[in-house]
PDB file of C-alpha atoms in Angstrom:
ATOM      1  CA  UNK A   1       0.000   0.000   0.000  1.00 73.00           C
ATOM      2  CA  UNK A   2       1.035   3.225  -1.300  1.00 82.00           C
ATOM      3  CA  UNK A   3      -0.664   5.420   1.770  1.00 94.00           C
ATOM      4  CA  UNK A   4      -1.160   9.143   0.802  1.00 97.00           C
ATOM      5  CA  UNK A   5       0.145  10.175  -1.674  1.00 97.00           C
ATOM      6  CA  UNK A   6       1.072  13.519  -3.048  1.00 97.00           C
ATOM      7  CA  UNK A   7       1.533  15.345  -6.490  1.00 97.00           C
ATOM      8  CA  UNK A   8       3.609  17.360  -7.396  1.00 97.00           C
ATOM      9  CA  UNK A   9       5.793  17.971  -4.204  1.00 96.00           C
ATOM     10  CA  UNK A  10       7.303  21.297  -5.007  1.00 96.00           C
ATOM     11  CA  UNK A  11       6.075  23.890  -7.236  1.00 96.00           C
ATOM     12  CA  UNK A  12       6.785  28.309  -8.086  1.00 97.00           C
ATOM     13  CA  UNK A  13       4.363  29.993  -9.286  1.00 96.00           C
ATOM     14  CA  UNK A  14       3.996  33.522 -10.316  1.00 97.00           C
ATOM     15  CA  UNK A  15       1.091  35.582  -8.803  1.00 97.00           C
ATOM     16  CA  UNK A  16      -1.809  34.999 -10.213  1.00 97.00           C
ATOM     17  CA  UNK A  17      -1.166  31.191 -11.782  1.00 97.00           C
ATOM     18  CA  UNK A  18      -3.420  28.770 -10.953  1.00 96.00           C
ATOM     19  CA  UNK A  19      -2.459  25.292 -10.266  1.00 96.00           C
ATOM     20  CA  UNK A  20      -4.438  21.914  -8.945  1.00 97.00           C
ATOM     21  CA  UNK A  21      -2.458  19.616  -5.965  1.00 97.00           C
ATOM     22  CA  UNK A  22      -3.548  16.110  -6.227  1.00 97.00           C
ATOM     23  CA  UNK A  23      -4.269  13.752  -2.884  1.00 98.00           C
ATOM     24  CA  UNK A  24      -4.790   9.992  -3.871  1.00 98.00           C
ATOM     25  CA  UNK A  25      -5.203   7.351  -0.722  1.00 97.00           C
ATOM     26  CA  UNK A  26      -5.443   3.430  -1.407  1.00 96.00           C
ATOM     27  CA  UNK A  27      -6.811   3.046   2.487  1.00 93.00           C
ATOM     28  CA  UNK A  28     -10.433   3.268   1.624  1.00 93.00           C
ATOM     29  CA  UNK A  29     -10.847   5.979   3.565  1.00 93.00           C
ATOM     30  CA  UNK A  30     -13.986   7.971   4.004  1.00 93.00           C
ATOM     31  CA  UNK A  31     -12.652  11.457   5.145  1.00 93.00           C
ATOM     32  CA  UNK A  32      -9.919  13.288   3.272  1.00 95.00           C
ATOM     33  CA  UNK A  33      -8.110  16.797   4.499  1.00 95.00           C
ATOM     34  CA  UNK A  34      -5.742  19.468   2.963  1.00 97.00           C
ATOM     35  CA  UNK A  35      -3.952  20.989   5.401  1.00 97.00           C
ATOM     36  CA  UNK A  36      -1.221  24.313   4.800  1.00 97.00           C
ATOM     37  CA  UNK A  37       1.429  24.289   7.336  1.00 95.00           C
ATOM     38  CA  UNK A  38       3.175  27.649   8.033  1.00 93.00           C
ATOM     39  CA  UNK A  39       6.421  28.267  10.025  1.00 85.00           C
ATOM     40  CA  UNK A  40       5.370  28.766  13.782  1.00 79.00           C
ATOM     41  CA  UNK A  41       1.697  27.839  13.289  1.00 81.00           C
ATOM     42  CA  UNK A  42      -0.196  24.314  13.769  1.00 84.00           C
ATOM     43  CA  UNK A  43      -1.654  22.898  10.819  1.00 92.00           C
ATOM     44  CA  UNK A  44      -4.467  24.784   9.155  1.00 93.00           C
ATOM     45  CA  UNK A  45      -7.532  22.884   7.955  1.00 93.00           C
ATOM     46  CA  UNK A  46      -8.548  24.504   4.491  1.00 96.00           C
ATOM     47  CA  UNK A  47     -10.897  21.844   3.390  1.00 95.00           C
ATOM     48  CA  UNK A  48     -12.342  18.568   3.659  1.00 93.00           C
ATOM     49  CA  UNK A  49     -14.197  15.948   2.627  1.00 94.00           C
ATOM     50  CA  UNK A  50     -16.544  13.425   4.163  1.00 90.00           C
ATOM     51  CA  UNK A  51     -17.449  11.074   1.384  1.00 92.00           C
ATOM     52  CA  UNK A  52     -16.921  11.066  -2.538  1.00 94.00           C
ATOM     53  CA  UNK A  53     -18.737  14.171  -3.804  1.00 94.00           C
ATOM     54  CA  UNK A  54     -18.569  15.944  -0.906  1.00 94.00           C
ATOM     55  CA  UNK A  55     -17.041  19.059   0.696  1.00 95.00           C
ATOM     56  CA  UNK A  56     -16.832  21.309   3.193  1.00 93.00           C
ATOM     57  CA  UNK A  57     -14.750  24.556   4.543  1.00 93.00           C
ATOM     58  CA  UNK A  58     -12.537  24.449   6.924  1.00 91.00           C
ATOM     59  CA  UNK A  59     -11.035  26.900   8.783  1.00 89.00           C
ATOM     60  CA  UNK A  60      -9.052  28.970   6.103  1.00 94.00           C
ATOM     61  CA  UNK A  61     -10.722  28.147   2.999  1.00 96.00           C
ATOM     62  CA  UNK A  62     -10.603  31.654   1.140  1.00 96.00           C
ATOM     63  CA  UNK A  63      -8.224  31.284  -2.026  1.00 96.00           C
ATOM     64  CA  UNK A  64      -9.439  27.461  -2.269  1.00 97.00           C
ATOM     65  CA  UNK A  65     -11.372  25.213  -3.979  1.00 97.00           C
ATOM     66  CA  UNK A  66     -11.829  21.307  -3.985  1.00 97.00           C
ATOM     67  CA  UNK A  67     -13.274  18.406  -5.528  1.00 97.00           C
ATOM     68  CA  UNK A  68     -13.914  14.987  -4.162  1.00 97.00           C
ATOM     69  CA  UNK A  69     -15.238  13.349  -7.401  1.00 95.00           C
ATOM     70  CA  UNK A  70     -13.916   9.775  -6.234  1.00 96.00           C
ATOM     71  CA  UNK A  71     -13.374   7.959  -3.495  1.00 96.00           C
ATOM     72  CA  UNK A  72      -9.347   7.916  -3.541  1.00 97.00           C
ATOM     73  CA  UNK A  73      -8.619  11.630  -5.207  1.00 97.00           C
ATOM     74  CA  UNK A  74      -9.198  14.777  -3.566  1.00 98.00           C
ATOM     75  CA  UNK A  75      -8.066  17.616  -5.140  1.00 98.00           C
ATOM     76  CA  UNK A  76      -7.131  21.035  -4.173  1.00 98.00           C
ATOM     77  CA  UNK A  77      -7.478  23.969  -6.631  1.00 97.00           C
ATOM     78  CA  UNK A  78      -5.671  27.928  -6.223  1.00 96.00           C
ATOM     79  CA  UNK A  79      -7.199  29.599  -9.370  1.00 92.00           C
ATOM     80  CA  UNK A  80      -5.023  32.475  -8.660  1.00 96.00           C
ATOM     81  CA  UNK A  81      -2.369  32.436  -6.437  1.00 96.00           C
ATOM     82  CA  UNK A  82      -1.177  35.059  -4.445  1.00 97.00           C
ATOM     83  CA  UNK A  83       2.209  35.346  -2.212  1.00 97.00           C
ATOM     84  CA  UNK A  84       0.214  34.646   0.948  1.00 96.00           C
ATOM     85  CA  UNK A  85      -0.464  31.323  -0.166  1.00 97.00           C
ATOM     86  CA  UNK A  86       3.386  30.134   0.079  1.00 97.00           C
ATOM     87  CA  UNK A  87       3.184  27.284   2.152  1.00 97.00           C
ATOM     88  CA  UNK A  88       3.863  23.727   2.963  1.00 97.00           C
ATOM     89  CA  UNK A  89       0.460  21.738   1.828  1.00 98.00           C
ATOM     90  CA  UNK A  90      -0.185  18.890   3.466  1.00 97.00           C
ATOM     91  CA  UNK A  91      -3.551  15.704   2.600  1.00 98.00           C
ATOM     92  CA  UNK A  92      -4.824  13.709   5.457  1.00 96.00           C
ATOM     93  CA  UNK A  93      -7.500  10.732   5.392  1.00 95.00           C
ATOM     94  CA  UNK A  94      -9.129   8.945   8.150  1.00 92.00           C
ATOM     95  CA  UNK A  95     -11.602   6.217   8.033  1.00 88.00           C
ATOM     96  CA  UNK A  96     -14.537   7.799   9.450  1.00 76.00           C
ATOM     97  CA  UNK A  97     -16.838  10.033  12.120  1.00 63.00           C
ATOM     98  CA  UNK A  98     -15.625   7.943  15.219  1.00 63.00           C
ATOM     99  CA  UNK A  99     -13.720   9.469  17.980  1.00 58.00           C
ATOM    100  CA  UNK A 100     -10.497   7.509  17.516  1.00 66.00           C
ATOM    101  CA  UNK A 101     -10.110   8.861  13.763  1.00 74.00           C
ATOM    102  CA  UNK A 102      -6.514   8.867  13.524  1.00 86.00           C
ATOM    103  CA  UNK A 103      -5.570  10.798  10.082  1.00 91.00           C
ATOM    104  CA  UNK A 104      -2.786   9.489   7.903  1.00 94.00           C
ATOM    105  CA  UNK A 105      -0.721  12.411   5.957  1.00 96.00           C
ATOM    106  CA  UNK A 106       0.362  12.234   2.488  1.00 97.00           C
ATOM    107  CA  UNK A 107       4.545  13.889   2.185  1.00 96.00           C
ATOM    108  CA  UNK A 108       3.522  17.337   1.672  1.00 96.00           C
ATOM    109  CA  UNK A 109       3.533  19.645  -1.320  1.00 97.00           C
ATOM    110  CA  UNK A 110       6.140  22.906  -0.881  1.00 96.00           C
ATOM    111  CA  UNK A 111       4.699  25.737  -2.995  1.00 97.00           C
ATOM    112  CA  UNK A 112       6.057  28.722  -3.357  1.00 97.00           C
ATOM    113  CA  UNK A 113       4.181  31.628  -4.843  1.00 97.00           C
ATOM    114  CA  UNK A 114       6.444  34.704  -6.310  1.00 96.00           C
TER     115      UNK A 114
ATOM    116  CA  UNK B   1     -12.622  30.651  20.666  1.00 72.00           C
ATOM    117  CA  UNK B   2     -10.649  27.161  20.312  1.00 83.00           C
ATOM    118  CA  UNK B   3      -6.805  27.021  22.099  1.00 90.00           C
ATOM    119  CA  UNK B   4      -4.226  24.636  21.927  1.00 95.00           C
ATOM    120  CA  UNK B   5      -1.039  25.602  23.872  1.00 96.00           C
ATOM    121  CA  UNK B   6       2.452  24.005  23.762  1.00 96.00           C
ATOM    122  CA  UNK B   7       5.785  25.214  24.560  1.00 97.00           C
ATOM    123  CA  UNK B   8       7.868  26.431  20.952  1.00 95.00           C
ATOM    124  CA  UNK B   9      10.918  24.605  21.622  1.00 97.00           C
ATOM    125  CA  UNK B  10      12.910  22.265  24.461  1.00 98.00           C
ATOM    126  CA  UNK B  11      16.089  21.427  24.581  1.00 98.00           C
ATOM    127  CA  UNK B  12      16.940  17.791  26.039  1.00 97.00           C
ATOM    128  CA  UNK B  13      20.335  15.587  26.547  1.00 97.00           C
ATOM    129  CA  UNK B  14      20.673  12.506  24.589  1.00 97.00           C
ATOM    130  CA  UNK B  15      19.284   9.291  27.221  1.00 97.00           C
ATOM    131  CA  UNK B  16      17.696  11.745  29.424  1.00 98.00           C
ATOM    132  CA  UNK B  17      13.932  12.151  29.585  1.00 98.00           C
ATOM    133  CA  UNK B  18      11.435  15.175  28.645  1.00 98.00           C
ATOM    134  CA  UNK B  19       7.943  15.575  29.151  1.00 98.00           C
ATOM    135  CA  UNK B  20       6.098  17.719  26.478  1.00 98.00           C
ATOM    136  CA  UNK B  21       3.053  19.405  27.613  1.00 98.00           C
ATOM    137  CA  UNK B  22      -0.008  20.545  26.030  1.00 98.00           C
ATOM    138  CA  UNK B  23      -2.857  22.701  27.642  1.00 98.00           C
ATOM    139  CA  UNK B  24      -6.486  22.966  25.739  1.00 97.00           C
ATOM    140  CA  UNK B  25      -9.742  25.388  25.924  1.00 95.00           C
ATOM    141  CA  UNK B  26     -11.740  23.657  22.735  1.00 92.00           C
ATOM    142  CA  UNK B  27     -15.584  23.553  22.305  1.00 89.00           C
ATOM    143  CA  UNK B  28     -16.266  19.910  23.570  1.00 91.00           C
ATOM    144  CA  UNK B  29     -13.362  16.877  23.881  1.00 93.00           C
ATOM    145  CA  UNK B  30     -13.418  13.610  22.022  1.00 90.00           C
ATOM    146  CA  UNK B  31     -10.428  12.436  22.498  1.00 93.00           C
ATOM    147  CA  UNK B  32      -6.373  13.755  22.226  1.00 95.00           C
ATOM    148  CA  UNK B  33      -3.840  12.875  19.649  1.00 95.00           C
ATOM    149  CA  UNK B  34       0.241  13.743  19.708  1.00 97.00           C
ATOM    150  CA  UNK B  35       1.900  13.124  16.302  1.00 97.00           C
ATOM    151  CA  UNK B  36       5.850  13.555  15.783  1.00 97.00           C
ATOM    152  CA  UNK B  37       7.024  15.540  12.892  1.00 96.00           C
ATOM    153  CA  UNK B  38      10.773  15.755  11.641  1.00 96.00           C
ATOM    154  CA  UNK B  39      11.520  18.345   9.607  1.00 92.00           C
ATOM    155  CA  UNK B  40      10.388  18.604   6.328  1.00 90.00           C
ATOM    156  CA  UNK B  41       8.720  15.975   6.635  1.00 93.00           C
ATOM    157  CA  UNK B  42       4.902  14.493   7.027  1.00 94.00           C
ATOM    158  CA  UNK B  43       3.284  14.096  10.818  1.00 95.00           C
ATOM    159  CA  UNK B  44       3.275  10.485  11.828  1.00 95.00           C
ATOM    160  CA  UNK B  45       0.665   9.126  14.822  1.00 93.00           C
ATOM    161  CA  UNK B  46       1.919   8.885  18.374  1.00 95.00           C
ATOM    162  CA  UNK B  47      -0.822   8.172  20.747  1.00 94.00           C
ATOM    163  CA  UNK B  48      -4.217   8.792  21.067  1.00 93.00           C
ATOM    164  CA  UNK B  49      -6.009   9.332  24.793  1.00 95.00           C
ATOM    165  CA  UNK B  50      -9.685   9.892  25.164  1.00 93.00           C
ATOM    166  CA  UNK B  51      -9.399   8.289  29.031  1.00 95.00           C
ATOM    167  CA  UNK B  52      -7.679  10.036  31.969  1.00 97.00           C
ATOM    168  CA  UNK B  53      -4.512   8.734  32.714  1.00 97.00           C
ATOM    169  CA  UNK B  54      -1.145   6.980  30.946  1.00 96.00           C
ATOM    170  CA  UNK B  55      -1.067   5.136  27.876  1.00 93.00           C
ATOM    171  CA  UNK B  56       2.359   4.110  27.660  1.00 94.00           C
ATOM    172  CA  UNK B  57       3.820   2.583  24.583  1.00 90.00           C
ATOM    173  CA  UNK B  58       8.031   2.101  24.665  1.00 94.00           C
ATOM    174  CA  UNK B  59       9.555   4.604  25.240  1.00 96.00           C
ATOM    175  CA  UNK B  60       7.163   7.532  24.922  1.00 97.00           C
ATOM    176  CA  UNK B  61       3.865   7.700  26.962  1.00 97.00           C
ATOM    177  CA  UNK B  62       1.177  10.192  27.281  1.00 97.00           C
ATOM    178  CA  UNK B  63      -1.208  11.221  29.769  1.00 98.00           C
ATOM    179  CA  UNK B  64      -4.525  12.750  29.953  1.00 98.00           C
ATOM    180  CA  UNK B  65      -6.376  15.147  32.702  1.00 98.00           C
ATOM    181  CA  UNK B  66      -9.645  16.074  30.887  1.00 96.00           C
ATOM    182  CA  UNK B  67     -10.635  18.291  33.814  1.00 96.00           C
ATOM    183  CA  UNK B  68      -7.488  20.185  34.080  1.00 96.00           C
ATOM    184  CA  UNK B  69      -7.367  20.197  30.126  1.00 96.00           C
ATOM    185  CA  UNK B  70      -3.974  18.948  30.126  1.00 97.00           C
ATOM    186  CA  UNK B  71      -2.051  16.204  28.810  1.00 98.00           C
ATOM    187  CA  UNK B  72       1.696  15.695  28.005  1.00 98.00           C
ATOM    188  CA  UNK B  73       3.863  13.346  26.134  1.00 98.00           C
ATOM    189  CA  UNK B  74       6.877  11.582  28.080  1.00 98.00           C
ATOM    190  CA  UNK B  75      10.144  10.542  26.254  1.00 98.00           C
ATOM    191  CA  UNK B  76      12.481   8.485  28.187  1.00 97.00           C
ATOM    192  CA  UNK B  77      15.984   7.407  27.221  1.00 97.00           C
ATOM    193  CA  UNK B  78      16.346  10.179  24.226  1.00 98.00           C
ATOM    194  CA  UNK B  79      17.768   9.403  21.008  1.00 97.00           C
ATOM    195  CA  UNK B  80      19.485  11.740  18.395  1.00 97.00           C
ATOM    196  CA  UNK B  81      16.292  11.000  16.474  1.00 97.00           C
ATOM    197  CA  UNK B  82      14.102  11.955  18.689  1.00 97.00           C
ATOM    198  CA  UNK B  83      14.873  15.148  17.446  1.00 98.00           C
ATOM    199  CA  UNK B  84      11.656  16.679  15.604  1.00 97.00           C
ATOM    200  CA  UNK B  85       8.632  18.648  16.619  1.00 97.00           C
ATOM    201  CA  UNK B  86       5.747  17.264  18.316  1.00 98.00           C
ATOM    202  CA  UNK B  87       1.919  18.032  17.808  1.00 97.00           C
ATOM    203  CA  UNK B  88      -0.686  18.025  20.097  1.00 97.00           C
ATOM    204  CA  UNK B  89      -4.204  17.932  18.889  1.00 94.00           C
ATOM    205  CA  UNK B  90      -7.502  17.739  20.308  1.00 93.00           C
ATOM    206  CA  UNK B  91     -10.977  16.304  18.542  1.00 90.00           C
ATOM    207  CA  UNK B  92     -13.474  18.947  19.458  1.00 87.00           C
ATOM    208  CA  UNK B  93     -17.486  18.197  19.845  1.00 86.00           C
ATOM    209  CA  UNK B  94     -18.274  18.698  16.118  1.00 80.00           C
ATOM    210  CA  UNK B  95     -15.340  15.691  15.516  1.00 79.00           C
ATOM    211  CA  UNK B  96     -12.670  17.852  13.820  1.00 82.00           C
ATOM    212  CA  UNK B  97      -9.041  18.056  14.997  1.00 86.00           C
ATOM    213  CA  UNK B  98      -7.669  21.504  16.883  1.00 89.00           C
ATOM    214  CA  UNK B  99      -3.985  21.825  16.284  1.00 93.00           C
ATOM    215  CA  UNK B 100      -1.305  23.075  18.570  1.00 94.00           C
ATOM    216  CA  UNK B 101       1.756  24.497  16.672  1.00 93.00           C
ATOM    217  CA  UNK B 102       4.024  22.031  17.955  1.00 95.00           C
ATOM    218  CA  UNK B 103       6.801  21.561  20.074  1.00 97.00           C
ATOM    219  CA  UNK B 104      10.262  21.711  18.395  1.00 96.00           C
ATOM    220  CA  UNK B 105      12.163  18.985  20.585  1.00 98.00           C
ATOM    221  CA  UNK B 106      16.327  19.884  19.946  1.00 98.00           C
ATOM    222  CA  UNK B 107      18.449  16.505  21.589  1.00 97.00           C
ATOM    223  CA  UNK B 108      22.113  17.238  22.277  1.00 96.00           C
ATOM    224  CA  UNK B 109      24.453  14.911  22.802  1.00 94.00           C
TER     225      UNK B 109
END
């Protein structure tokens, strides 16, 4: 089993670009998470998903869009990036709503927006 | 609002033991995770409490006080790669995780 996995895992852009990070998990997993990760901050929940074709905001979702159009993928969209959204990325899954819901991380995508 | 405090950075000697804490003020508590991170790299799972008390597991334990809000992870006999930050974070009422910005744990020799 492959786990999380990540594409691409670095990538500049100029201001303004837009781009699409891809999250694929071979777990089965029901919920799926992007996650940015700035220096001196805890991890930042931008969006998530519960089940295939759905998704919900998290707690800085402005900038962001996703789609959860199957199962594995979840995809995270910046249709124009700006310098604020230099970060490290990181996707999450866990299997479902109970308590224990331990989330598995993909290796992170390091973007850097000029 | 939704807190999750944890010192920015310890310093500890290589074989000795540190305790990492982590205080909490979230809307509800399901249960407490602490993940280790190394640097530039992805967080990897720890422990889990949801119970008050120890879970120990090897070398590194964690306890749980949900009244005082307060739990902390214990390292014993330190290794150089020990060295990495560690995350504390708490599954509030609606089921999502709260994350603390982590403790970056430095090991000397």
């Amino acid at each position: 089993n492959a786990g999380v996995t990540q594409t691409p895992k670095f990538r500049v852009l100029k201001t303004g670009q837009s781009m699409t990070l891809l999250c694929a998990q071979d777990m089965n997993h029901e919920y799926m998470y992007w996650y940015r990760q700035d220096p001196g901050m805890g991890l930042r929940l931008i969006h998530y998903s519960v089940g295939e074709g759905t998704t919900a905001k998290g707690e800085v979702p402005d900038g962001y869009n996703v789609s959860r159009l199957k199962k594995q993928n979840f995809l995270l969209g910046l249709e124009s990036a700006a310098p604020s959204q230099t970060s490290v990325y990181f996707c999450a899954s866990s299997p479902g709503t109970t308590s224990y819901n331990e989330q598995f991380f993909g290796p992170g995508t390091r973007l850097t927006v000029l | 609002g939704q807190n999750i405090d944890q010192p920015t950075e310890m310093t500890a000697t290589e074989g000795a033991i540190v305790q990492i804490n982590c205080t909490y003020q979230t809307s509800g508590f399901n249960g407490l995770f602490w993940y280790q991170q190394h640097a530039g790299e992805a967080p990897t799972f720890l422990s889990y409490n949801v119970l008050d008390g120890l879970e120990e597991k090897g070398r590194f334990s964690s306890f749980l006080s949900r009244s005082k809000g307060y739990s902390y992870l214990l390292l014993k006999e330190l290794q150089m790669k020990d060295s990495a930050s560690y995350l504390c974070a708490v599954i509030d009422s609606n089921y999502q995780l709260i994350w603390g910005a982590g403790t970056k744990l430095i090991i000397k020799p």
